[in-house]
């Protein structure tokens, strides 16, 4: 009997559910996508309807399979990647959520996190989980549901409730309640997993007052967890790969050796560096997270977030009106040879890693009467590369590793000017893949390896996904001047954010 020919990757994101069918060469055969509702009950609150997440994800899985003219029998395995930190609590008996999913962006538990910090719990949490104490992660969200949904805590203590990140919720539904599992990458984002032992931590569960009976079983990122039982597919399909979206992109980019880095240029940037089998806690305000667990071997990563990347270009378009579409920014910036001494620090929502200055605000330095819209556009593009450089330098310092190259994906990686300048300021190669759907590809790779569709990581590396390589071209002396001026601009901005506001 011939081996089935395709891997189905489900990419459950923050605004849409997607399904992509990949062939043995890692090429896309078919795909489908459906957006779902964003719910904002109060300022700073963000929720999703878990039943809508399930129905859209099941719907696009069926649609992509039908589009390719395939049924369940031609799919070797199913891989899942998902928005991280978003959490659902549901009734084990009925399978119904007791509240909406609370999304990673939600800030309702910020005061509670401040309280934990004031009580001196921050260092314990950082040492055990590799995370900064923040409302971003899942634990405080679960506690809020237990404290604010009528009867929830009583039911939880009686073992009647289950909690899970979105991967767990989807698998519960795909297996009709047979499997309650998660993988190490998603578990490492809950603030309840000890990333050194890879076990749920009793001390953290007590701190957040969450019964252990609610938790899913923690599994590897690449193994056969079970089979689908729903009517979505004509036959049963092995569920064989799980990873949170940024870890999936790291694996999809095949950053499998220590010192390899990927940067996803979206609204913000998510940068991850593989650091090897030891979880080093950052001294430079980065997160330590599980990269994946494969064949019993765990790999860790450092992670840094940049708040404003593509969002800077959107601001030029929507607020300044100097471009009509985001794609026009490169053409405008190319009208000038350089920024004319203009430096743009786009701290519209504060400065992210490695500064973590929530009070910083966006500022443009160095303007003169000769400054044009083109200079500002070019400075905006360069700001994305400079922010990436700052996070990378912090990663190199933490890991004690020098990067060989930067692998890139995401919308803004299509900007040639940005990618070239990125190579110049880092003085290293920037590699852009042929298939930019690296998140879904990572989930497909993990699932395919588990069922023998691909035999090894070496085989994946021979698929040759690299497309365009940008090598440094600028003179190091001129880049050193630009870098020094950028750092001067950041210092000036920090001085402003510390100044009295009267």
mmCIF file of N, CA, C and O in Angstrom, residues 83-179:
data_model
loop_
_atom_site.group_PDB
_atom_site.id
_atom_site.type_symbol
_atom_site.label_atom_id
_atom_site.label_comp_id
_atom_site.label_asym_id
_atom_site.label_seq_id
_atom_site.Cartn_x
_atom_site.Cartn_y
_atom_site.Cartn_z
ATOM 1 N N UNK A 83 -1.654 30.331 18.121
ATOM 2 C CA UNK A 83 -1.379 31.521 18.915
ATOM 3 C C UNK A 83 -1.064 31.042 20.337
ATOM 4 O O UNK A 83 -1.741 30.185 20.883
ATOM 5 N N UNK A 84 -0.014 31.607 20.920
ATOM 6 C CA UNK A 84 0.420 31.131 22.237
ATOM 7 C C UNK A 84 -0.231 31.946 23.358
ATOM 8 O O UNK A 84 -0.744 33.036 23.124
ATOM 9 N N UNK A 85 -0.217 31.389 24.573
ATOM 10 C CA UNK A 85 -0.672 32.048 25.808
ATOM 11 C C UNK A 85 -2.191 32.212 25.921
ATOM 12 O O UNK A 85 -2.718 32.346 27.010
ATOM 13 N N UNK A 86 -2.905 32.237 24.790
ATOM 14 C CA UNK A 86 -4.371 32.299 24.824
ATOM 15 C C UNK A 86 -4.885 31.008 25.453
ATOM 16 O O UNK A 86 -4.417 29.923 25.105
ATOM 17 N N UNK A 87 -5.864 31.136 26.369
ATOM 18 C CA UNK A 87 -6.238 29.963 27.164
ATOM 19 C C UNK A 87 -7.759 29.784 27.253
ATOM 20 O O UNK A 87 -8.506 30.757 27.265
ATOM 21 N N UNK A 88 -8.171 28.513 27.283
ATOM 22 C CA UNK A 88 -9.591 28.137 27.366
ATOM 23 C C UNK A 88 -9.786 27.261 28.601
ATOM 24 O O UNK A 88 -8.946 26.419 28.912
ATOM 25 N N UNK A 89 -10.932 27.433 29.287
ATOM 26 C CA UNK A 89 -11.338 26.519 30.367
ATOM 27 C C UNK A 89 -12.685 25.931 29.967
ATOM 28 O O UNK A 89 -13.602 26.666 29.605
ATOM 29 N N UNK A 90 -12.782 24.595 29.987
ATOM 30 C CA UNK A 90 -14.025 23.954 29.556
ATOM 31 C C UNK A 90 -14.454 22.837 30.507
ATOM 32 O O UNK A 90 -13.659 22.358 31.321
ATOM 33 N N UNK A 91 -15.722 22.453 30.386
ATOM 34 C CA UNK A 91 -16.295 21.392 31.204
ATOM 35 C C UNK A 91 -15.930 20.036 30.603
ATOM 36 O O UNK A 91 -16.203 19.786 29.432
ATOM 37 N N UNK A 92 -15.310 19.173 31.391
ATOM 38 C CA UNK A 92 -14.855 17.875 30.872
ATOM 39 C C UNK A 92 -16.019 17.012 30.378
ATOM 40 O O UNK A 92 -15.872 16.250 29.418
ATOM 41 N N UNK A 93 -17.158 17.123 31.033
ATOM 42 C CA UNK A 93 -18.297 16.254 30.703
ATOM 43 C C UNK A 93 -19.004 16.714 29.428
ATOM 44 O O UNK A 93 -19.259 15.931 28.516
ATOM 45 N N UNK A 94 -19.287 18.029 29.350
ATOM 46 C CA UNK A 94 -20.045 18.552 28.197
ATOM 47 C C UNK A 94 -19.133 18.986 27.048
ATOM 48 O O UNK A 94 -19.585 19.096 25.906
ATOM 49 N N UNK A 95 -17.842 19.237 27.351
ATOM 50 C CA UNK A 95 -16.921 19.746 26.328
ATOM 51 C C UNK A 95 -17.165 21.202 25.975
ATOM 52 O O UNK A 95 -16.572 21.732 25.042
ATOM 53 N N UNK A 96 -18.019 21.889 26.772
ATOM 54 C CA UNK A 96 -18.350 23.293 26.467
ATOM 55 C C UNK A 96 -17.479 24.242 27.307
ATOM 56 O O UNK A 96 -17.254 24.001 28.496
ATOM 57 N N UNK A 97 -17.002 25.332 26.694
ATOM 58 C CA UNK A 97 -16.223 26.318 27.454
ATOM 59 C C UNK A 97 -17.092 26.978 28.520
ATOM 60 O O UNK A 97 -18.287 27.187 28.294
ATOM 61 N N UNK A 98 -16.488 27.303 29.663
ATOM 62 C CA UNK A 98 -17.257 27.989 30.704
ATOM 63 C C UNK A 98 -17.122 29.512 30.569
ATOM 64 O O UNK A 98 -17.822 30.261 31.242
ATOM 65 N N UNK A 99 -16.223 29.954 29.686
ATOM 66 C CA UNK A 99 -16.005 31.384 29.440
ATOM 67 C C UNK A 99 -15.301 31.482 28.096
ATOM 68 O O UNK A 99 -14.762 30.497 27.594
ATOM 69 N N UNK A 100 -15.272 32.668 27.511
ATOM 70 C CA UNK A 100 -14.508 32.867 26.278
ATOM 71 C C UNK A 100 -13.024 32.604 26.521
ATOM 72 O O UNK A 100 -12.545 32.695 27.651
ATOM 73 N N UNK A 101 -12.303 32.299 25.439
ATOM 74 C CA UNK A 101 -10.839 32.215 25.526
ATOM 75 C C UNK A 101 -10.311 33.606 25.840
ATOM 76 O O UNK A 101 -10.745 34.598 25.243
ATOM 77 N N UNK A 102 -9.393 33.702 26.809
ATOM 78 C CA UNK A 102 -8.746 34.990 27.105
ATOM 79 C C UNK A 102 -7.440 35.025 26.311
ATOM 80 O O UNK A 102 -6.606 34.133 26.421
ATOM 81 N N UNK A 103 -7.312 36.054 25.473
ATOM 82 C CA UNK A 103 -6.261 36.122 24.446
ATOM 83 C C UNK A 103 -4.955 36.655 25.034
ATOM 84 O O UNK A 103 -4.954 37.427 26.006
ATOM 85 N N UNK A 104 -3.842 36.269 24.437
ATOM 86 C CA UNK A 104 -2.509 36.699 24.887
ATOM 87 C C UNK A 104 -2.402 38.216 25.041
ATOM 88 O O UNK A 104 -1.699 38.715 25.924
ATOM 89 N N UNK A 105 -3.132 38.983 24.215
ATOM 90 C CA UNK A 105 -3.037 40.451 24.262
ATOM 91 C C UNK A 105 -3.772 41.047 25.467
ATOM 92 O O UNK A 105 -3.610 42.225 25.763
ATOM 93 N N UNK A 106 -4.591 40.254 26.138
ATOM 94 C CA UNK A 106 -5.477 40.750 27.199
ATOM 95 C C UNK A 106 -4.680 41.247 28.406
ATOM 96 O O UNK A 106 -3.741 40.593 28.842
ATOM 97 N N UNK A 107 -5.073 42.405 28.959
ATOM 98 C CA UNK A 107 -4.329 43.017 30.066
ATOM 99 C C UNK A 107 -5.110 43.034 31.387
ATOM 100 O O UNK A 107 -4.708 43.695 32.334
ATOM 101 N N UNK A 108 -6.221 42.313 31.486
ATOM 102 C CA UNK A 108 -7.072 42.439 32.678
ATOM 103 C C UNK A 108 -6.380 41.991 33.974
ATOM 104 O O UNK A 108 -6.798 42.386 35.056
ATOM 105 N N UNK A 109 -5.354 41.159 33.860
ATOM 106 C CA UNK A 109 -4.704 40.661 35.082
ATOM 107 C C UNK A 109 -3.401 41.404 35.394
ATOM 108 O O UNK A 109 -2.605 40.946 36.219
ATOM 109 N N UNK A 110 -3.201 42.555 34.761
ATOM 110 C CA UNK A 110 -1.950 43.307 34.965
ATOM 111 C C UNK A 110 -1.774 43.719 36.429
ATOM 112 O O UNK A 110 -0.674 43.629 36.983
ATOM 113 N N UNK A 111 -2.865 44.176 37.080
ATOM 114 C CA UNK A 111 -2.758 44.611 38.484
ATOM 115 C C UNK A 111 -2.416 43.429 39.385
ATOM 116 O O UNK A 111 -1.634 43.568 40.335
ATOM 117 N N UNK A 112 -3.007 42.274 39.085
ATOM 118 C CA UNK A 112 -2.707 41.069 39.875
ATOM 119 C C UNK A 112 -1.222 40.705 39.738
ATOM 120 O O UNK A 112 -0.566 40.353 40.713
ATOM 121 N N UNK A 113 -0.690 40.837 38.513
ATOM 122 C CA UNK A 113 0.739 40.554 38.289
ATOM 123 C C UNK A 113 1.613 41.559 39.047
ATOM 124 O O UNK A 113 2.655 41.184 39.611
ATOM 125 N N UNK A 114 1.171 42.823 39.089
ATOM 126 C CA UNK A 114 1.898 43.837 39.875
ATOM 127 C C UNK A 114 1.910 43.451 41.357
ATOM 128 O O UNK A 114 2.910 43.634 42.054
ATOM 129 N N UNK A 115 0.782 42.926 41.822
ATOM 130 C CA UNK A 115 0.659 42.491 43.225
ATOM 131 C C UNK A 115 1.647 41.352 43.523
ATOM 132 O O UNK A 115 2.346 41.369 44.543
ATOM 133 N N UNK A 116 1.726 40.370 42.603
ATOM 134 C CA UNK A 116 2.674 39.258 42.782
ATOM 135 C C UNK A 116 4.111 39.775 42.810
ATOM 136 O O UNK A 116 4.949 39.285 43.575
ATOM 137 N N UNK A 117 4.377 40.790 41.986
ATOM 138 C CA UNK A 117 5.720 41.384 41.936
ATOM 139 C C UNK A 117 6.035 42.062 43.275
ATOM 140 O O UNK A 117 7.118 41.895 43.827
ATOM 141 N N UNK A 118 5.047 42.808 43.770
ATOM 142 C CA UNK A 118 5.221 43.506 45.058
ATOM 143 C C UNK A 118 5.437 42.517 46.198
ATOM 144 O O UNK A 118 6.134 42.819 47.172
ATOM 145 N N UNK A 119 4.861 41.329 46.072
ATOM 146 C CA UNK A 119 5.013 40.296 47.109
ATOM 147 C C UNK A 119 6.338 39.532 46.970
ATOM 148 O O UNK A 119 6.626 38.628 47.757
ATOM 149 N N UNK A 120 7.095 39.856 45.906
ATOM 150 C CA UNK A 120 8.437 39.282 45.764
ATOM 151 C C UNK A 120 8.499 37.940 45.039
ATOM 152 O O UNK A 120 9.453 37.182 45.224
ATOM 153 N N UNK A 121 7.522 37.655 44.172
ATOM 154 C CA UNK A 121 7.497 36.353 43.484
ATOM 155 C C UNK A 121 8.194 36.355 42.120
ATOM 156 O O UNK A 121 8.315 35.314 41.488
ATOM 157 N N UNK A 122 8.624 37.538 41.663
ATOM 158 C CA UNK A 122 9.110 37.668 40.285
ATOM 159 C C UNK A 122 10.320 36.771 39.987
ATOM 160 O O UNK A 122 10.367 36.086 38.968
ATOM 161 N N UNK A 123 11.288 36.755 40.900
ATOM 162 C CA UNK A 123 12.532 36.001 40.647
ATOM 163 C C UNK A 123 12.266 34.496 40.620
ATOM 164 O O UNK A 123 12.818 33.779 39.783
ATOM 165 N N UNK A 124 11.410 34.025 41.525
ATOM 166 C CA UNK A 124 11.037 32.601 41.547
ATOM 167 C C UNK A 124 10.430 32.189 40.204
ATOM 168 O O UNK A 124 10.804 31.164 39.621
ATOM 169 N N UNK A 125 9.512 33.019 39.692
ATOM 170 C CA UNK A 125 8.842 32.733 38.417
ATOM 171 C C UNK A 125 9.849 32.731 37.272
ATOM 172 O O UNK A 125 9.851 31.834 36.426
ATOM 173 N N UNK A 126 10.738 33.710 37.264
ATOM 174 C CA UNK A 126 11.740 33.795 36.188
ATOM 175 C C UNK A 126 12.666 32.579 36.208
ATOM 176 O O UNK A 126 12.966 31.996 35.162
ATOM 177 N N UNK A 127 13.125 32.178 37.389
ATOM 178 C CA UNK A 127 14.054 31.053 37.493
ATOM 179 C C UNK A 127 13.404 29.739 37.048
ATOM 180 O O UNK A 127 14.042 28.905 36.415
ATOM 181 N N UNK A 128 12.127 29.559 37.392
ATOM 182 C CA UNK A 128 11.458 28.290 37.073
ATOM 183 C C UNK A 128 10.927 28.238 35.645
ATOM 184 O O UNK A 128 10.948 27.188 35.007
ATOM 185 N N UNK A 129 10.431 29.394 35.152
ATOM 186 C CA UNK A 129 9.718 29.383 33.859
ATOM 187 C C UNK A 129 10.475 30.065 32.725
ATOM 188 O O UNK A 129 10.106 29.894 31.559
ATOM 189 N N UNK A 130 11.500 30.886 33.051
ATOM 190 C CA UNK A 130 12.221 31.638 32.021
ATOM 191 C C UNK A 130 11.460 32.856 31.527
ATOM 192 O O UNK A 130 11.897 33.531 30.601
ATOM 193 N N UNK A 131 10.308 33.150 32.167
ATOM 194 C CA UNK A 131 9.427 34.227 31.695
ATOM 195 C C UNK A 131 9.481 35.436 32.628
ATOM 196 O O UNK A 131 9.809 35.310 33.803
ATOM 197 N N UNK A 132 9.133 36.604 32.079
ATOM 198 C CA UNK A 132 8.953 37.787 32.932
ATOM 199 C C UNK A 132 7.538 37.736 33.488
ATOM 200 O O UNK A 132 6.619 37.217 32.844
ATOM 201 N N UNK A 133 7.343 38.242 34.688
ATOM 202 C CA UNK A 133 6.034 38.218 35.329
ATOM 203 C C UNK A 133 5.128 39.230 34.621
ATOM 204 O O UNK A 133 5.300 40.437 34.761
ATOM 205 N N UNK A 134 4.184 38.722 33.836
ATOM 206 C CA UNK A 134 3.360 39.614 33.019
ATOM 207 C C UNK A 134 2.008 38.962 32.737
ATOM 208 O O UNK A 134 1.890 37.731 32.679
ATOM 209 N N UNK A 135 1.011 39.821 32.509
ATOM 210 C CA UNK A 135 -0.353 39.357 32.207
ATOM 211 C C UNK A 135 -0.443 38.645 30.859
ATOM 212 O O UNK A 135 -1.450 37.997 30.555
ATOM 213 N N UNK A 136 0.589 38.766 30.051
ATOM 214 C CA UNK A 136 0.680 38.155 28.722
ATOM 215 C C UNK A 136 0.506 36.631 28.774
ATOM 216 O O UNK A 136 -0.096 36.022 27.904
ATOM 217 N N UNK A 137 1.029 36.010 29.841
ATOM 218 C CA UNK A 137 1.058 34.538 29.921
ATOM 219 C C UNK A 137 -0.235 33.984 30.520
ATOM 220 O O UNK A 137 -1.058 34.724 31.040
ATOM 221 N N UNK A 138 -0.409 32.656 30.450
ATOM 222 C CA UNK A 138 -1.726 32.055 30.671
ATOM 223 C C UNK A 138 -2.170 31.950 32.128
ATOM 224 O O UNK A 138 -3.367 31.993 32.421
ATOM 225 N N UNK A 139 -1.240 31.766 33.067
ATOM 226 C CA UNK A 139 -1.605 31.403 34.444
ATOM 227 C C UNK A 139 -2.568 32.396 35.091
ATOM 228 O O UNK A 139 -3.586 32.001 35.672
ATOM 229 N N UNK A 140 -2.248 33.686 34.988
ATOM 230 C CA UNK A 140 -3.110 34.686 35.646
ATOM 231 C C UNK A 140 -4.486 34.750 34.979
ATOM 232 O O UNK A 140 -5.484 35.068 35.631
ATOM 233 N N UNK A 141 -4.571 34.411 33.688
ATOM 234 C CA UNK A 141 -5.855 34.398 32.965
ATOM 235 C C UNK A 141 -6.753 33.275 33.496
ATOM 236 O O UNK A 141 -7.955 33.459 33.681
ATOM 237 N N UNK A 142 -6.146 32.088 33.726
ATOM 238 C CA UNK A 142 -6.908 30.953 34.260
ATOM 239 C C UNK A 142 -7.431 31.291 35.653
ATOM 240 O O UNK A 142 -8.594 31.046 35.978
ATOM 241 N N UNK A 143 -6.566 31.873 36.474
ATOM 242 C CA UNK A 143 -6.989 32.257 37.818
ATOM 243 C C UNK A 143 -8.173 33.218 37.753
ATOM 244 O O UNK A 143 -9.122 33.101 38.526
ATOM 245 N N UNK A 144 -8.115 34.180 36.829
ATOM 246 C CA UNK A 144 -9.213 35.151 36.695
ATOM 247 C C UNK A 144 -10.525 34.423 36.382
ATOM 248 O O UNK A 144 -11.578 34.740 36.960
ATOM 249 N N UNK A 145 -10.490 33.455 35.461
ATOM 250 C CA UNK A 145 -11.706 32.698 35.104
ATOM 251 C C UNK A 145 -12.247 31.955 36.333
ATOM 252 O O UNK A 145 -13.454 31.991 36.631
ATOM 253 N N UNK A 146 -11.370 31.308 37.084
ATOM 254 C CA UNK A 146 -11.799 30.551 38.269
ATOM 255 C C UNK A 146 -12.401 31.472 39.330
ATOM 256 O O UNK A 146 -13.329 31.074 40.050
ATOM 257 N N UNK A 147 -11.892 32.692 39.432
ATOM 258 C CA UNK A 147 -12.373 33.631 40.446
ATOM 259 C C UNK A 147 -13.609 34.425 40.015
ATOM 260 O O UNK A 147 -14.297 34.997 40.858
ATOM 261 N N UNK A 148 -13.878 34.483 38.703
ATOM 262 C CA UNK A 148 -14.929 35.391 38.221
ATOM 263 C C UNK A 148 -16.105 34.722 37.521
ATOM 264 O O UNK A 148 -17.100 35.382 37.237
ATOM 265 N N UNK A 149 -16.006 33.437 37.204
ATOM 266 C CA UNK A 149 -17.127 32.715 36.602
ATOM 267 C C UNK A 149 -17.828 31.945 37.723
ATOM 268 O O UNK A 149 -17.173 31.170 38.441
ATOM 269 N N UNK A 150 -19.118 32.179 37.866
ATOM 270 C CA UNK A 150 -19.881 31.585 38.976
ATOM 271 C C UNK A 150 -19.712 30.055 39.041
ATOM 272 O O UNK A 150 -19.934 29.364 38.051
ATOM 273 N N UNK A 151 -19.312 29.565 40.167
ATOM 274 C CA UNK A 151 -19.207 28.122 40.397
ATOM 275 C C UNK A 151 -17.966 27.469 39.802
ATOM 276 O O UNK A 151 -17.763 26.259 39.966
ATOM 277 N N UNK A 152 -17.118 28.266 39.129
ATOM 278 C CA UNK A 152 -15.978 27.677 38.405
ATOM 279 C C UNK A 152 -14.967 27.037 39.353
ATOM 280 O O UNK A 152 -14.526 25.907 39.123
ATOM 281 N N UNK A 153 -14.625 27.740 40.426
ATOM 282 C CA UNK A 153 -13.584 27.205 41.315
ATOM 283 C C UNK A 153 -14.041 25.902 41.973
ATOM 284 O O UNK A 153 -13.274 24.944 42.077
ATOM 285 N N UNK A 154 -15.302 25.862 42.369
ATOM 286 C CA UNK A 154 -15.839 24.647 43.011
ATOM 287 C C UNK A 154 -15.766 23.466 42.043
ATOM 288 O O UNK A 154 -15.351 22.360 42.396
ATOM 289 N N UNK A 155 -16.176 23.716 40.786
ATOM 290 C CA UNK A 155 -16.133 22.651 39.768
ATOM 291 C C UNK A 155 -14.693 22.217 39.485
ATOM 292 O O UNK A 155 -14.408 21.030 39.297
ATOM 293 N N UNK A 156 -13.784 23.197 39.446
ATOM 294 C CA UNK A 156 -12.374 22.892 39.175
ATOM 295 C C UNK A 156 -11.812 21.998 40.282
ATOM 296 O O UNK A 156 -11.100 21.022 40.010
ATOM 297 N N UNK A 157 -12.129 22.342 41.521
ATOM 298 C CA UNK A 157 -11.615 21.558 42.651
ATOM 299 C C UNK A 157 -12.212 20.158 42.687
ATOM 300 O O UNK A 157 -11.611 19.234 43.236
ATOM 301 N N UNK A 158 -13.393 19.989 42.079
ATOM 302 C CA UNK A 158 -14.034 18.668 42.006
ATOM 303 C C UNK A 158 -13.557 17.876 40.781
ATOM 304 O O UNK A 158 -14.057 16.778 40.500
ATOM 305 N N UNK A 159 -12.583 18.459 40.016
ATOM 306 C CA UNK A 159 -12.022 17.757 38.861
ATOM 307 C C UNK A 159 -12.901 17.770 37.623
ATOM 308 O O UNK A 159 -12.701 16.977 36.694
ATOM 309 N N UNK A 160 -13.863 18.708 37.576
ATOM 310 C CA UNK A 160 -14.821 18.728 36.455
ATOM 311 C C UNK A 160 -14.386 19.625 35.297
ATOM 312 O O UNK A 160 -15.003 19.592 34.230
ATOM 313 N N UNK A 161 -13.345 20.460 35.507
ATOM 314 C CA UNK A 161 -12.930 21.408 34.468
ATOM 315 C C UNK A 161 -11.551 21.068 33.903
ATOM 316 O O UNK A 161 -10.696 20.527 34.606
ATOM 317 N N UNK A 162 -11.371 21.406 32.636
ATOM 318 C CA UNK A 162 -10.077 21.243 31.967
ATOM 319 C C UNK A 162 -9.607 22.614 31.486
ATOM 320 O O UNK A 162 -10.426 23.468 31.133
ATOM 321 N N UNK A 163 -8.293 22.829 31.488
ATOM 322 C CA UNK A 163 -7.762 24.063 30.891
ATOM 323 C C UNK A 163 -6.787 23.670 29.793
ATOM 324 O O UNK A 163 -6.218 22.577 29.796
ATOM 325 N N UNK A 164 -6.618 24.583 28.855
ATOM 326 C CA UNK A 164 -5.654 24.310 27.795
ATOM 327 C C UNK A 164 -5.402 25.528 26.940
ATOM 328 O O UNK A 164 -6.254 26.410 26.821
ATOM 329 N N UNK A 165 -4.198 25.573 26.361
ATOM 330 C CA UNK A 165 -3.931 26.559 25.318
ATOM 331 C C UNK A 165 -4.656 26.057 24.064
ATOM 332 O O UNK A 165 -5.245 24.969 24.059
ATOM 333 N N UNK A 166 -4.637 26.805 22.980
ATOM 334 C CA UNK A 166 -5.490 26.508 21.830
ATOM 335 C C UNK A 166 -5.196 25.146 21.197
ATOM 336 O O UNK A 166 -6.097 24.463 20.714
ATOM 337 N N UNK A 167 -3.929 24.713 21.238
ATOM 338 C CA UNK A 167 -3.601 23.377 20.714
ATOM 339 C C UNK A 167 -4.386 22.294 21.454
ATOM 340 O O UNK A 167 -4.971 21.391 20.850
ATOM 341 N N UNK A 168 -4.435 22.402 22.788
ATOM 342 C CA UNK A 168 -5.153 21.414 23.616
ATOM 343 C C UNK A 168 -6.644 21.403 23.297
ATOM 344 O O UNK A 168 -7.269 20.343 23.221
ATOM 345 N N UNK A 169 -7.198 22.596 23.143
ATOM 346 C CA UNK A 169 -8.625 22.744 22.845
ATOM 347 C C UNK A 169 -8.964 22.097 21.494
ATOM 348 O O UNK A 169 -9.957 21.369 21.366
ATOM 349 N N UNK A 170 -8.140 22.333 20.492
ATOM 350 C CA UNK A 170 -8.393 21.747 19.172
ATOM 351 C C UNK A 170 -8.285 20.221 19.216
ATOM 352 O O UNK A 170 -9.134 19.515 18.656
ATOM 353 N N UNK A 171 -7.260 19.708 19.892
ATOM 354 C CA UNK A 171 -7.066 18.254 19.939
ATOM 355 C C UNK A 171 -8.189 17.580 20.725
ATOM 356 O O UNK A 171 -8.666 16.512 20.343
ATOM 357 N N UNK A 172 -8.633 18.208 21.803
ATOM 358 C CA UNK A 172 -9.790 17.689 22.561
ATOM 359 C C UNK A 172 -10.985 17.509 21.617
ATOM 360 O O UNK A 172 -11.664 16.481 21.629
ATOM 361 N N UNK A 173 -11.216 18.516 20.778
ATOM 362 C CA UNK A 173 -12.360 18.466 19.853
ATOM 363 C C UNK A 173 -12.136 17.494 18.697
ATOM 364 O O UNK A 173 -13.055 16.784 18.298
ATOM 365 N N UNK A 174 -10.910 17.464 18.162
ATOM 366 C CA UNK A 174 -10.623 16.523 17.063
ATOM 367 C C UNK A 174 -10.728 15.064 17.514
ATOM 368 O O UNK A 174 -10.983 14.174 16.709
ATOM 369 N N UNK A 175 -10.506 14.825 18.823
ATOM 370 C CA UNK A 175 -10.554 13.437 19.334
ATOM 371 C C UNK A 175 -11.817 13.185 20.168
ATOM 372 O O UNK A 175 -11.914 12.177 20.861
ATOM 373 N N UNK A 176 -12.763 14.131 20.105
ATOM 374 C CA UNK A 176 -14.026 14.021 20.851
ATOM 375 C C UNK A 176 -13.791 13.733 22.333
ATOM 376 O O UNK A 176 -14.410 12.857 22.944
ATOM 377 N N UNK A 177 -12.851 14.485 22.912
ATOM 378 C CA UNK A 177 -12.614 14.406 24.348
ATOM 379 C C UNK A 177 -11.721 13.259 24.786
ATOM 380 O O UNK A 177 -11.504 13.058 25.986
ATOM 381 N N UNK A 178 -11.165 12.542 23.839
ATOM 382 C CA UNK A 178 -10.316 11.400 24.192
ATOM 383 C C UNK A 178 -8.931 11.850 24.667
ATOM 384 O O UNK A 178 -8.344 11.230 25.544
ATOM 385 N N UNK A 179 -8.407 12.922 24.051
ATOM 386 C CA UNK A 179 -7.052 13.380 24.384
ATOM 387 C C UNK A 179 -7.066 14.772 25.002
ATOM 388 O O UNK A 179 -7.650 15.701 24.445
#
